[in-house]
mmCIF file of C-alpha atoms and ligand atoms in Angstrom:
data_model
loop_
_atom_site.group_PDB
_atom_site.id
_atom_site.type_symbol
_atom_site.label_atom_id
_atom_site.label_comp_id
_atom_site.label_asym_id
_atom_site.label_seq_id
_atom_site.Cartn_x
_atom_site.Cartn_y
_atom_site.Cartn_z
ATOM 1 C CA UNK A 12 -13.149 -10.755 14.844
ATOM 2 C CA UNK A 13 -10.017 -9.772 16.655
ATOM 3 C CA UNK A 14 -7.766 -8.226 14.140
ATOM 4 C CA UNK A 15 -4.115 -7.160 14.316
ATOM 5 C CA UNK A 16 -3.095 -4.461 11.862
ATOM 6 C CA UNK A 17 0.727 -4.003 11.545
ATOM 7 C CA UNK A 18 1.524 -0.413 10.396
ATOM 8 C CA UNK A 19 -1.983 0.461 11.471
ATOM 9 C CA UNK A 20 -0.788 4.091 12.350
ATOM 10 C CA UNK A 21 0.192 4.822 8.701
ATOM 11 C CA UNK A 22 -1.888 6.073 5.721
ATOM 12 C CA UNK A 23 -3.439 2.922 4.409
ATOM 13 C CA UNK A 24 -3.426 1.337 7.951
ATOM 14 C CA UNK A 25 -5.301 4.054 9.700
ATOM 15 C CA UNK A 26 -8.142 4.078 7.001
ATOM 16 C CA UNK A 27 -8.304 0.190 7.249
ATOM 17 C CA UNK A 28 -8.468 0.445 11.126
ATOM 18 C CA UNK A 29 -11.427 3.107 10.834
ATOM 19 C CA UNK A 30 -13.340 0.708 8.670
ATOM 20 C CA UNK A 31 -12.682 -2.433 10.798
ATOM 21 C CA UNK A 32 -13.906 -0.448 13.803
ATOM 22 C CA UNK A 33 -17.075 0.718 12.156
ATOM 23 C CA UNK A 34 -17.722 -2.845 11.174
ATOM 24 C CA UNK A 35 -17.623 -3.841 14.708
ATOM 25 C CA UNK A 36 -14.347 -5.672 14.993
ATOM 26 C CA UNK A 37 -11.857 -5.432 17.938
ATOM 27 C CA UNK A 38 -8.622 -3.980 16.499
ATOM 28 C CA UNK A 39 -5.003 -4.123 17.892
ATOM 29 C CA UNK A 40 -2.440 -2.055 16.033
ATOM 30 C CA UNK A 41 1.419 -2.727 16.137
ATOM 31 C CA UNK A 42 3.376 0.090 14.721
ATOM 32 C CA UNK A 43 6.839 1.621 15.512
ATOM 33 C CA UNK A 44 5.617 5.053 14.378
ATOM 34 C CA UNK A 45 8.638 5.367 12.066
ATOM 35 C CA UNK A 46 6.599 6.827 9.242
ATOM 36 C CA UNK A 47 2.977 6.562 10.815
ATOM 37 C CA UNK A 48 1.444 8.862 13.536
ATOM 38 C CA UNK A 49 -0.606 7.860 16.597
ATOM 39 C CA UNK A 50 -2.776 10.962 15.702
ATOM 40 C CA UNK A 51 -3.893 9.051 12.654
ATOM 41 C CA UNK A 52 -6.023 6.904 15.060
ATOM 42 C CA UNK A 53 -9.012 8.227 16.839
ATOM 43 C CA UNK A 54 -9.409 6.758 20.437
ATOM 44 C CA UNK A 55 -12.000 3.938 20.429
ATOM 45 C CA UNK A 56 -12.891 1.544 23.002
ATOM 46 C CA UNK A 57 -12.255 -1.588 20.705
ATOM 47 C CA UNK A 58 -8.813 -0.166 19.607
ATOM 48 C CA UNK A 59 -5.431 -0.706 21.142
ATOM 49 C CA UNK A 60 -2.311 0.799 19.977
ATOM 50 C CA UNK A 61 0.968 -1.203 20.755
ATOM 51 C CA UNK A 62 4.235 0.630 19.787
ATOM 52 C CA UNK A 63 6.755 -1.944 18.748
ATOM 53 C CA UNK A 64 8.821 -3.217 15.621
ATOM 54 C CA UNK A 65 7.822 -6.240 13.544
ATOM 55 C CA UNK A 66 11.163 -7.338 13.705
ATOM 56 C CA UNK A 67 10.974 -7.709 17.477
ATOM 57 C CA UNK A 68 9.996 -11.362 17.956
ATOM 58 C CA UNK A 69 8.580 -10.941 21.516
ATOM 59 C CA UNK A 70 6.473 -7.885 20.505
ATOM 60 C CA UNK A 71 5.132 -9.699 17.418
ATOM 61 C CA UNK A 72 4.224 -12.850 19.388
ATOM 62 C CA UNK A 73 2.755 -10.919 22.260
ATOM 63 C CA UNK A 74 0.639 -8.885 19.756
ATOM 64 C CA UNK A 75 -0.698 -12.156 18.029
ATOM 65 C CA UNK A 76 -2.392 -13.435 21.278
ATOM 66 C CA UNK A 77 -6.190 -13.792 20.724
ATOM 67 C CA UNK A 78 -6.011 -12.627 17.135
ATOM 68 C CA UNK A 79 -8.160 -14.177 14.616
ATOM 69 C CA UNK A 80 -6.962 -12.217 11.406
ATOM 70 C CA UNK A 81 -3.920 -10.030 10.589
ATOM 71 C CA UNK A 82 -3.642 -7.098 8.138
ATOM 72 C CA UNK A 83 0.224 -6.737 7.613
ATOM 73 C CA UNK A 84 0.849 -3.384 6.303
ATOM 74 C CA UNK A 85 4.145 -2.321 8.252
ATOM 75 C CA UNK A 86 6.984 -1.746 5.803
ATOM 76 C CA UNK A 87 9.909 0.418 5.026
ATOM 77 C CA UNK A 88 7.933 2.244 2.320
ATOM 78 C CA UNK A 89 10.436 4.437 0.366
ATOM 79 C CA UNK A 90 11.952 3.037 -2.860
ATOM 80 C CA UNK A 91 15.154 5.373 -2.610
ATOM 81 C CA UNK A 92 15.771 4.143 1.118
ATOM 82 C CA UNK A 93 15.549 0.418 -0.226
ATOM 83 C CA UNK A 94 18.317 1.406 -2.838
ATOM 84 C CA UNK A 95 20.556 3.231 -0.467
ATOM 85 C CA UNK A 96 20.068 0.959 2.575
ATOM 86 C CA UNK A 97 19.142 -2.372 1.021
ATOM 87 C CA UNK A 98 20.150 -4.389 4.169
ATOM 88 C CA UNK A 99 17.991 -2.192 6.505
ATOM 89 C CA UNK A 100 15.025 -2.249 3.920
ATOM 90 C CA UNK A 101 15.338 -5.919 3.615
ATOM 91 C CA UNK A 102 15.402 -6.411 7.361
ATOM 92 C CA UNK A 103 11.905 -4.560 7.735
ATOM 93 C CA UNK A 104 10.296 -5.781 4.399
ATOM 94 C CA UNK A 105 11.407 -9.468 4.269
ATOM 95 C CA UNK A 106 12.541 -10.665 7.789
ATOM 96 C CA UNK A 107 9.688 -8.384 9.369
ATOM 97 C CA UNK A 108 7.173 -10.123 7.078
ATOM 98 C CA UNK A 109 8.671 -13.645 7.846
ATOM 99 C CA UNK A 110 8.304 -12.818 11.586
ATOM 100 C CA UNK A 111 4.736 -11.802 11.205
ATOM 101 C CA UNK A 112 3.784 -14.823 9.128
ATOM 102 C CA UNK A 113 5.616 -17.257 11.548
ATOM 103 C CA UNK A 114 4.150 -15.648 14.580
ATOM 104 C CA UNK A 115 0.574 -15.762 12.839
ATOM 105 C CA UNK A 116 0.798 -19.441 12.178
ATOM 106 C CA UNK A 117 2.108 -20.304 15.615
ATOM 107 C CA UNK A 118 -0.754 -18.437 17.213
ATOM 108 C CA UNK A 119 -3.271 -20.286 14.935
ATOM 109 C CA UNK A 120 -4.344 -17.180 13.118
ATOM 110 C CA UNK A 121 -6.992 -17.992 10.386
ATOM 111 C CA UNK A 122 -6.327 -15.375 7.808
ATOM 112 C CA UNK A 123 -3.456 -13.034 6.849
ATOM 113 C CA UNK A 124 -3.875 -10.144 4.200
ATOM 114 C CA UNK A 125 -0.649 -8.291 3.445
ATOM 115 C CA UNK A 126 0.572 -5.319 1.381
ATOM 116 C CA UNK A 127 2.420 -6.066 -1.849
ATOM 117 C CA UNK A 128 2.977 -3.310 -4.537
ATOM 118 C CA UNK A 129 2.743 -2.532 -8.245
ATOM 119 C CA UNK A 130 6.509 -2.170 -7.736
ATOM 120 C CA UNK A 131 6.811 -5.835 -8.263
ATOM 121 C CA UNK A 132 6.163 -5.575 -11.930
ATOM 122 C CA UNK A 133 8.852 -2.800 -12.610
ATOM 123 C CA UNK A 134 8.632 -2.094 -16.388
ATOM 124 C CA UNK A 135 6.402 -5.004 -17.636
ATOM 125 C CA UNK A 136 6.867 -6.532 -21.100
ATOM 126 C CA UNK A 137 3.298 -5.701 -22.042
ATOM 127 C CA UNK A 138 0.521 -3.522 -20.686
ATOM 128 C CA UNK A 139 -2.027 -3.876 -19.334
ATOM 129 C CA UNK A 140 -0.598 -6.132 -16.444
ATOM 130 C CA UNK A 141 -2.633 -8.882 -14.782
ATOM 131 C CA UNK A 142 -1.657 -10.892 -11.681
ATOM 132 C CA UNK A 143 0.069 -13.279 -14.085
ATOM 133 C CA UNK A 144 2.339 -10.813 -15.467
ATOM 134 C CA UNK A 145 6.002 -11.652 -14.560
ATOM 135 C CA UNK A 146 7.665 -9.704 -11.770
ATOM 136 C CA UNK A 147 10.752 -7.646 -12.978
ATOM 137 C CA UNK A 148 11.294 -5.253 -10.230
ATOM 138 C CA UNK A 149 13.557 -2.134 -10.556
ATOM 139 C CA UNK A 150 14.391 -1.627 -6.841
ATOM 140 C CA UNK A 151 15.059 -3.692 -3.630
ATOM 141 C CA UNK A 152 11.653 -2.532 -2.535
ATOM 142 C CA UNK A 153 9.842 -4.145 -5.424
ATOM 143 C CA UNK A 154 11.909 -7.360 -4.950
ATOM 144 C CA UNK A 155 11.253 -7.420 -1.275
ATOM 145 C CA UNK A 156 7.581 -7.273 -1.812
ATOM 146 C CA UNK A 157 7.820 -9.968 -4.398
ATOM 147 C CA UNK A 158 9.739 -12.254 -1.813
ATOM 148 C CA UNK A 159 6.914 -11.536 0.624
ATOM 149 C CA UNK A 160 4.495 -12.900 -1.837
ATOM 150 C CA UNK A 161 6.736 -16.111 -2.212
ATOM 151 C CA UNK A 162 6.879 -16.541 1.470
ATOM 152 C CA UNK A 163 3.139 -16.097 1.871
ATOM 153 C CA UNK A 164 2.582 -18.716 -0.553
ATOM 154 C CA UNK A 165 5.085 -21.019 1.101
ATOM 155 C CA UNK A 166 3.553 -20.544 4.459
ATOM 156 C CA UNK A 167 0.044 -21.355 2.960
ATOM 157 C CA UNK A 168 1.433 -24.600 1.388
ATOM 158 C CA UNK A 169 3.524 -25.689 4.365
ATOM 159 C CA UNK A 170 1.227 -24.679 7.222
ATOM 160 C CA UNK A 171 -2.133 -24.123 5.681
ATOM 161 C CA UNK A 172 -2.046 -20.416 6.607
ATOM 162 C CA UNK A 173 -4.627 -18.597 4.513
ATOM 163 C CA UNK A 174 -2.948 -15.554 2.878
ATOM 164 C CA UNK A 175 -3.910 -12.777 0.310
ATOM 165 C CA UNK A 176 -1.433 -10.286 -1.092
ATOM 166 C CA UNK A 177 -2.659 -6.974 -2.165
ATOM 167 C CA UNK A 178 -0.646 -5.317 -5.025
ATOM 168 C CA UNK A 179 -1.545 -1.573 -4.508
ATOM 169 C CA UNK A 180 -1.141 0.818 -7.226
ATOM 170 C CA UNK A 181 -0.713 4.584 -6.688
ATOM 171 C CA UNK A 182 -2.910 5.067 -3.544
ATOM 172 C CA UNK A 183 -4.032 8.712 -2.610
ATOM 173 C CA UNK A 184 -6.343 10.352 -0.027
ATOM 174 C CA UNK A 185 -6.321 11.922 3.268
ATOM 175 C CA UNK A 186 -3.374 11.592 5.773
ATOM 176 C CA UNK A 187 -0.927 10.805 3.060
ATOM 177 C CA UNK A 188 2.231 12.619 4.078
ATOM 178 C CA UNK A 189 3.312 15.140 1.405
ATOM 179 C CA UNK A 190 6.539 16.080 2.988
ATOM 180 C CA UNK A 191 9.113 13.805 1.404
ATOM 181 C CA UNK A 192 10.330 14.192 -2.100
ATOM 182 C CA UNK A 193 9.150 10.638 -2.685
ATOM 183 C CA UNK A 194 5.613 11.243 -1.275
ATOM 184 C CA UNK A 195 2.616 10.305 -3.459
ATOM 185 C CA UNK A 196 2.236 12.843 -6.282
ATOM 186 C CA UNK A 197 -1.300 13.820 -5.500
ATOM 187 C CA UNK A 198 -0.483 14.768 -1.845
ATOM 188 C CA UNK A 199 2.532 16.799 -3.039
ATOM 189 C CA UNK A 200 0.379 18.672 -5.646
ATOM 190 C CA UNK A 201 -2.373 19.270 -3.179
ATOM 191 C CA UNK A 202 0.309 20.647 -0.473
ATOM 192 C CA UNK A 203 1.664 22.870 -3.251
ATOM 193 C CA UNK A 204 -1.779 24.109 -4.320
ATOM 194 C CA UNK A 205 -2.644 25.024 -0.655
ATOM 195 C CA UNK A 206 0.709 26.883 -0.293
ATOM 196 C CA UNK A 207 0.436 28.523 -3.575
ATOM 197 C CA UNK A 208 3.552 26.982 -4.799
ATOM 198 C CA UNK A 209 3.974 25.892 -8.570
ATOM 199 C CA UNK A 210 3.531 22.127 -9.187
ATOM 200 C CA UNK A 211 6.726 20.347 -9.952
ATOM 201 C CA UNK A 212 6.343 17.888 -12.829
ATOM 202 C CA UNK A 213 9.206 15.385 -13.281
ATOM 203 C CA UNK A 214 9.612 15.026 -17.005
ATOM 204 C CA UNK A 215 7.017 15.818 -19.691
ATOM 205 C CA UNK A 216 3.879 15.045 -17.567
ATOM 206 C CA UNK A 217 2.736 12.297 -20.120
ATOM 207 C CA UNK A 218 3.696 9.391 -17.817
ATOM 208 C CA UNK A 219 0.504 7.491 -16.694
ATOM 209 C CA UNK A 220 -0.586 6.146 -13.390
ATOM 210 C CA UNK A 221 -3.689 4.328 -11.979
ATOM 211 C CA UNK A 222 -4.610 6.449 -8.855
ATOM 212 C CA UNK A 223 -6.801 4.538 -6.422
ATOM 213 C CA UNK A 224 -8.554 6.029 -3.346
ATOM 214 C CA UNK A 225 -7.446 4.901 0.077
ATOM 215 C CA UNK A 226 -11.086 4.392 0.812
ATOM 216 C CA UNK A 227 -11.458 1.757 -1.892
ATOM 217 C CA UNK A 228 -8.040 0.191 -0.626
ATOM 218 C CA UNK A 229 -9.401 -0.042 2.864
ATOM 219 C CA UNK A 230 -12.687 -1.670 1.656
ATOM 220 C CA UNK A 231 -10.558 -4.131 -0.491
ATOM 221 C CA UNK A 232 -8.355 -4.839 2.577
ATOM 222 C CA UNK A 233 -11.324 -5.381 4.890
ATOM 223 C CA UNK A 234 -13.340 -7.529 2.365
ATOM 224 C CA UNK A 235 -10.305 -9.932 1.820
ATOM 225 C CA UNK A 236 -9.710 -9.997 5.595
ATOM 226 C CA UNK A 237 -13.111 -10.655 6.948
ATOM 227 C CA UNK A 238 -15.572 -11.610 4.195
ATOM 228 C CA UNK A 239 -13.902 -13.139 1.205
ATOM 229 C CA UNK A 240 -11.501 -15.207 3.051
ATOM 230 C CA UNK A 241 -11.392 -17.922 0.401
ATOM 231 C CA UNK A 242 -9.780 -15.638 -1.859
ATOM 232 C CA UNK A 243 -6.024 -16.376 -1.971
ATOM 233 C CA UNK A 244 -2.940 -15.509 -4.049
ATOM 234 C CA UNK A 245 -2.471 -11.783 -4.989
ATOM 235 C CA UNK A 246 -4.713 -9.139 -6.282
ATOM 236 C CA UNK A 247 -4.033 -5.886 -8.150
ATOM 237 C CA UNK A 248 -5.661 -3.104 -6.324
ATOM 238 C CA UNK A 249 -6.445 -0.240 -8.655
ATOM 239 C CA UNK A 250 -9.329 1.380 -10.710
ATOM 240 C CA UNK A 251 -8.494 0.049 -14.204
ATOM 241 C CA UNK A 252 -8.287 3.859 -15.402
ATOM 242 C CA UNK A 253 -4.901 5.403 -16.076
ATOM 243 C CA UNK A 254 -4.347 9.114 -16.490
ATOM 244 C CA UNK A 255 -1.370 11.321 -17.458
ATOM 245 C CA UNK A 256 -0.013 13.739 -14.771
ATOM 246 C CA UNK A 257 -1.043 16.611 -17.120
ATOM 247 C CA UNK A 258 -4.713 15.275 -16.898
ATOM 248 C CA UNK A 259 -4.385 14.938 -13.285
ATOM 249 C CA UNK A 260 -3.283 18.509 -13.026
ATOM 250 C CA UNK A 261 -6.201 19.852 -15.169
ATOM 251 C CA UNK A 262 -8.631 17.976 -12.842
ATOM 252 C CA UNK A 263 -7.033 19.532 -9.760
ATOM 253 C CA UNK A 264 -7.069 22.990 -11.395
ATOM 254 C CA UNK A 265 -10.786 22.620 -12.068
ATOM 255 C CA UNK A 266 -11.430 21.566 -8.415
ATOM 256 C CA UNK A 267 -9.135 24.552 -7.267
ATOM 257 C CA UNK A 268 -11.150 26.957 -9.680
ATOM 258 C CA UNK A 269 -7.818 28.244 -11.120
ATOM 259 C CA UNK A 270 -5.225 27.331 -13.729
ATOM 260 C CA UNK A 271 -2.200 25.803 -11.846
ATOM 261 C CA UNK A 272 1.218 27.036 -12.479
ATOM 262 C CA UNK A 273 3.542 23.988 -13.453
ATOM 263 C CA UNK A 274 7.264 23.847 -13.320
ATOM 264 C CA UNK A 275 8.913 21.039 -15.409
ATOM 265 C CA UNK A 276 12.101 19.391 -14.111
ATOM 266 C CA UNK A 277 14.078 16.468 -15.339
ATOM 267 C CA UNK A 278 12.364 13.075 -15.293
ATOM 268 C CA UNK A 279 13.258 10.719 -12.450
ATOM 269 C CA UNK A 280 15.771 8.166 -13.524
ATOM 270 C CA UNK A 281 14.673 4.482 -13.396
ATOM 271 C CA UNK A 282 10.985 5.128 -13.036
ATOM 272 C CA UNK A 283 8.054 3.360 -14.884
ATOM 273 C CA UNK A 284 6.742 5.462 -17.687
ATOM 274 C CA UNK A 285 3.241 3.785 -18.070
ATOM 275 C CA UNK A 286 1.057 1.889 -15.526
ATOM 276 C CA UNK A 287 -2.014 0.225 -16.698
ATOM 277 C CA UNK A 288 -3.918 -2.680 -15.107
ATOM 278 C CA UNK A 289 -7.411 -4.367 -15.702
ATOM 279 C CA UNK A 290 -8.126 -5.334 -11.937
ATOM 280 C CA UNK A 291 -10.453 -8.280 -12.901
ATOM 281 C CA UNK A 292 -9.733 -10.227 -9.553
ATOM 282 C CA UNK A 293 -10.548 -7.135 -7.549
ATOM 283 C CA UNK A 294 -13.761 -6.589 -9.417
ATOM 284 C CA UNK A 295 -14.884 -10.290 -9.573
ATOM 285 C CA UNK A 296 -13.504 -11.894 -6.356
ATOM 286 C CA UNK A 297 -13.658 -9.095 -3.978
ATOM 287 C CA UNK A 298 -16.637 -7.364 -5.614
ATOM 288 C CA UNK A 299 -14.737 -3.974 -5.214
ATOM 289 C CA UNK A 300 -14.921 -1.505 -8.179
ATOM 290 C CA UNK A 301 -13.050 1.392 -7.061
ATOM 291 C CA UNK A 302 -14.114 4.808 -8.563
ATOM 292 C CA UNK A 303 -11.441 6.475 -10.791
ATOM 293 C CA UNK A 304 -11.043 10.238 -10.399
ATOM 294 C CA UNK A 305 -13.243 11.980 -12.976
ATOM 295 C CA UNK A 306 -10.625 13.675 -15.428
HETATM 296 P P1 NAD B 5 3.068 4.424 5.696
HETATM 297 O O1 NAD B 5 4.302 4.845 5.855
HETATM 298 O O2 NAD B 5 1.948 5.456 6.161
HETATM 299 O O3 NAD B 5 2.594 3.109 6.520
HETATM 300 C C1 NAD B 5 3.473 2.264 7.065
HETATM 301 C C2 NAD B 5 3.505 2.015 8.501
HETATM 302 O O4 NAD B 5 4.379 1.019 9.070
HETATM 303 C C3 NAD B 5 3.786 3.338 9.288
HETATM 304 O O5 NAD B 5 2.726 3.478 10.150
HETATM 305 C C4 NAD B 5 5.020 2.943 9.891
HETATM 306 O O6 NAD B 5 5.317 3.597 11.220
HETATM 307 C C5 NAD B 5 4.927 1.409 10.180
HETATM 308 N N1 NAD B 5 6.213 0.799 10.239
HETATM 309 C C6 NAD B 5 7.298 0.940 9.472
HETATM 310 N N2 NAD B 5 8.330 0.206 9.866
HETATM 311 C C7 NAD B 5 7.799 -0.754 10.817
HETATM 312 C C8 NAD B 5 8.427 -1.482 11.706
HETATM 313 N N3 NAD B 5 9.654 -2.112 11.485
HETATM 314 N N4 NAD B 5 7.620 -2.104 12.769
HETATM 315 C C9 NAD B 5 6.329 -1.767 12.957
HETATM 316 N N5 NAD B 5 5.867 -0.790 12.282
HETATM 317 C C10 NAD B 5 6.556 -0.211 11.107
HETATM 318 O O7 NAD B 5 2.610 3.951 4.183
HETATM 319 P P2 NAD B 5 1.359 3.309 3.530
HETATM 320 O O8 NAD B 5 1.259 4.122 2.293
HETATM 321 O O9 NAD B 5 0.169 3.382 4.423
HETATM 322 O O10 NAD B 5 1.891 1.754 3.149
HETATM 323 C C11 NAD B 5 1.193 0.651 3.897
HETATM 324 C C12 NAD B 5 1.688 -0.558 3.083
HETATM 325 O O11 NAD B 5 1.282 -0.370 1.663
HETATM 326 C C13 NAD B 5 3.169 -0.715 3.009
HETATM 327 O O12 NAD B 5 3.474 -2.014 3.153
HETATM 328 C C14 NAD B 5 3.515 -0.255 1.598
HETATM 329 O O13 NAD B 5 4.761 -0.875 1.058
HETATM 330 C C15 NAD B 5 2.368 -0.620 0.793
HETATM 331 N N6 NAD B 5 2.137 0.164 -0.471
HETATM 332 C C16 NAD B 5 1.698 1.403 -0.259
HETATM 333 C C17 NAD B 5 1.458 2.100 -1.604
HETATM 334 C C18 NAD B 5 0.948 3.485 -1.677
HETATM 335 O O14 NAD B 5 0.712 4.050 -2.699
HETATM 336 N N7 NAD B 5 0.775 4.201 -0.602
HETATM 337 C C19 NAD B 5 1.621 1.490 -2.800
HETATM 338 C C20 NAD B 5 2.063 0.160 -2.763
HETATM 339 C C21 NAD B 5 2.260 -0.413 -1.574
HETATM 340 C C1 UD1 B 6 4.533 4.320 -6.974
HETATM 341 C C2 UD1 B 6 4.854 4.146 -5.485
HETATM 342 C C3 UD1 B 6 6.142 3.350 -5.213
HETATM 343 C C4 UD1 B 6 6.101 2.056 -6.281
HETATM 344 C C5 UD1 B 6 5.668 2.457 -7.630
HETATM 345 C C6 UD1 B 6 5.511 1.207 -8.461
HETATM 346 C C7 UD1 B 6 3.844 6.068 -4.260
HETATM 347 C C8 UD1 B 6 3.999 7.141 -3.377
HETATM 348 N N1 UD1 B 6 4.946 5.459 -4.672
HETATM 349 O O1 UD1 B 6 5.622 5.409 -7.394
HETATM 350 O O2 UD1 B 6 6.269 2.959 -3.858
HETATM 351 O O3 UD1 B 6 7.366 1.446 -6.299
HETATM 352 O O4 UD1 B 6 4.616 3.200 -7.693
HETATM 353 O O5 UD1 B 6 4.573 1.216 -9.236
HETATM 354 O O6 UD1 B 6 2.759 5.555 -4.425
HETATM 355 N N2 UD1 B 6 5.907 13.206 -9.761
HETATM 356 C C9 UD1 B 6 6.060 14.570 -10.145
HETATM 357 N N3 UD1 B 6 6.080 15.473 -9.372
HETATM 358 C C10 UD1 B 6 6.028 15.368 -8.073
HETATM 359 C C11 UD1 B 6 6.049 13.994 -7.509
HETATM 360 C C12 UD1 B 6 5.926 12.872 -8.415
HETATM 361 O O7 UD1 B 6 6.025 14.772 -11.373
HETATM 362 O O8 UD1 B 6 6.166 16.249 -7.081
HETATM 363 C C13 UD1 B 6 5.810 12.160 -10.863
HETATM 364 C C14 UD1 B 6 6.815 11.096 -10.700
HETATM 365 O O9 UD1 B 6 7.999 11.257 -11.246
HETATM 366 C C15 UD1 B 6 6.042 9.965 -11.282
HETATM 367 C C16 UD1 B 6 4.570 10.286 -10.949
HETATM 368 O O10 UD1 B 6 4.490 11.414 -10.588
HETATM 369 O O11 UD1 B 6 6.220 9.839 -12.670
HETATM 370 C C17 UD1 B 6 4.055 9.383 -9.674
HETATM 371 O O12 UD1 B 6 4.939 9.644 -8.795
HETATM 372 P P1 UD1 B 6 4.682 9.059 -7.222
HETATM 373 O O13 UD1 B 6 3.497 9.513 -6.699
HETATM 374 O O14 UD1 B 6 5.927 9.145 -6.453
HETATM 375 O O15 UD1 B 6 4.545 7.298 -7.493
HETATM 376 P P2 UD1 B 6 5.403 6.319 -8.394
HETATM 377 O O16 UD1 B 6 6.660 6.864 -8.828
HETATM 378 O O17 UD1 B 6 4.383 5.729 -9.471
#
């Protein structure tokens, strides 16, 4: 297939591109390199990198020519940026997504798989969550992803565009950038371990998260995009196992072969305390059972 990956130079995008290329697909990436890096992509005869913005109508229409399926991952990914700059964030995460969906249906694309987020749940009324749990986002970012889901459902209803939204939980793995204060906690902890710095824990460390490997996320993306194209709606992408940060630190300490120094700072305001999900659709409908880290 000819696949367009928006945000393909990013963390999840580049691993998805690797897998699509390994499966023999032709891949075009559209990325403005605002948070991704060209170095995340190895040169490959079946890979084309186009530097452009998903809000640029002409760039998106041009990128869509000859494309069978779209993996739409490009986004403004930082929750705090969505709070401080909600107009900018919505322009990328809502209008950019509408631009991609509109160009896809006009180009006759057969399948769109796009990134949503666990952030759409906010603090849910009950745990574990399922795809039917109501959305109660705590940030513009979460709301933008939820609006994207509604647009995708509308484009499917109005134009017959086959769409599937992937609600990623806490993704970790190689190429995750550890340098922002809001980078994924595992990448930040690994960076601190490598530099011999203490690990900074916000709060008591008893908050829970479901950490899913980027390799399993890439498998889920590619399966939804190229094999299980009848699967529609939204899918939680997680392992089904949640752990506390202190359990995570113990596992990292075992891997490093030493006890890790921990520094506790006040907890982050407005964040979710517990995250728990039973990803039945991922298991049953995509046939992906991501391995949890052994704690
Ligand atoms: P990332 O920052 O590595 O990837 C995002 C990519 O989009 C980058 O390569 C960036 O340069 C590109 N991009 C940003 N704005 C763009 C624009 N206007 N036009 C073109 N390209 C643009 O982040 P990631 O973790 O790989 O996230 C991929 C997707 O998954 C995003 O939609 C994100 O919201 C979602 N997501 C990620 C996680 C996670 O744990 N990493 C969790 C939930 C959802
Ligand atoms: C994650 C997503 C976010 C999404 C949210 C919704 C990432 C990077 N972020 O946020 O986009 O809105 O899920 O479910 O995946 N922590 C520390 N020390 C650190 C860094 C973090 O203690 O150095 C703590 C945080 O306070 C939090 C936990 O670790 O309790 C996880 O943090 P993080 O990896 O940033 O992800 P989420 O906050 O869960």
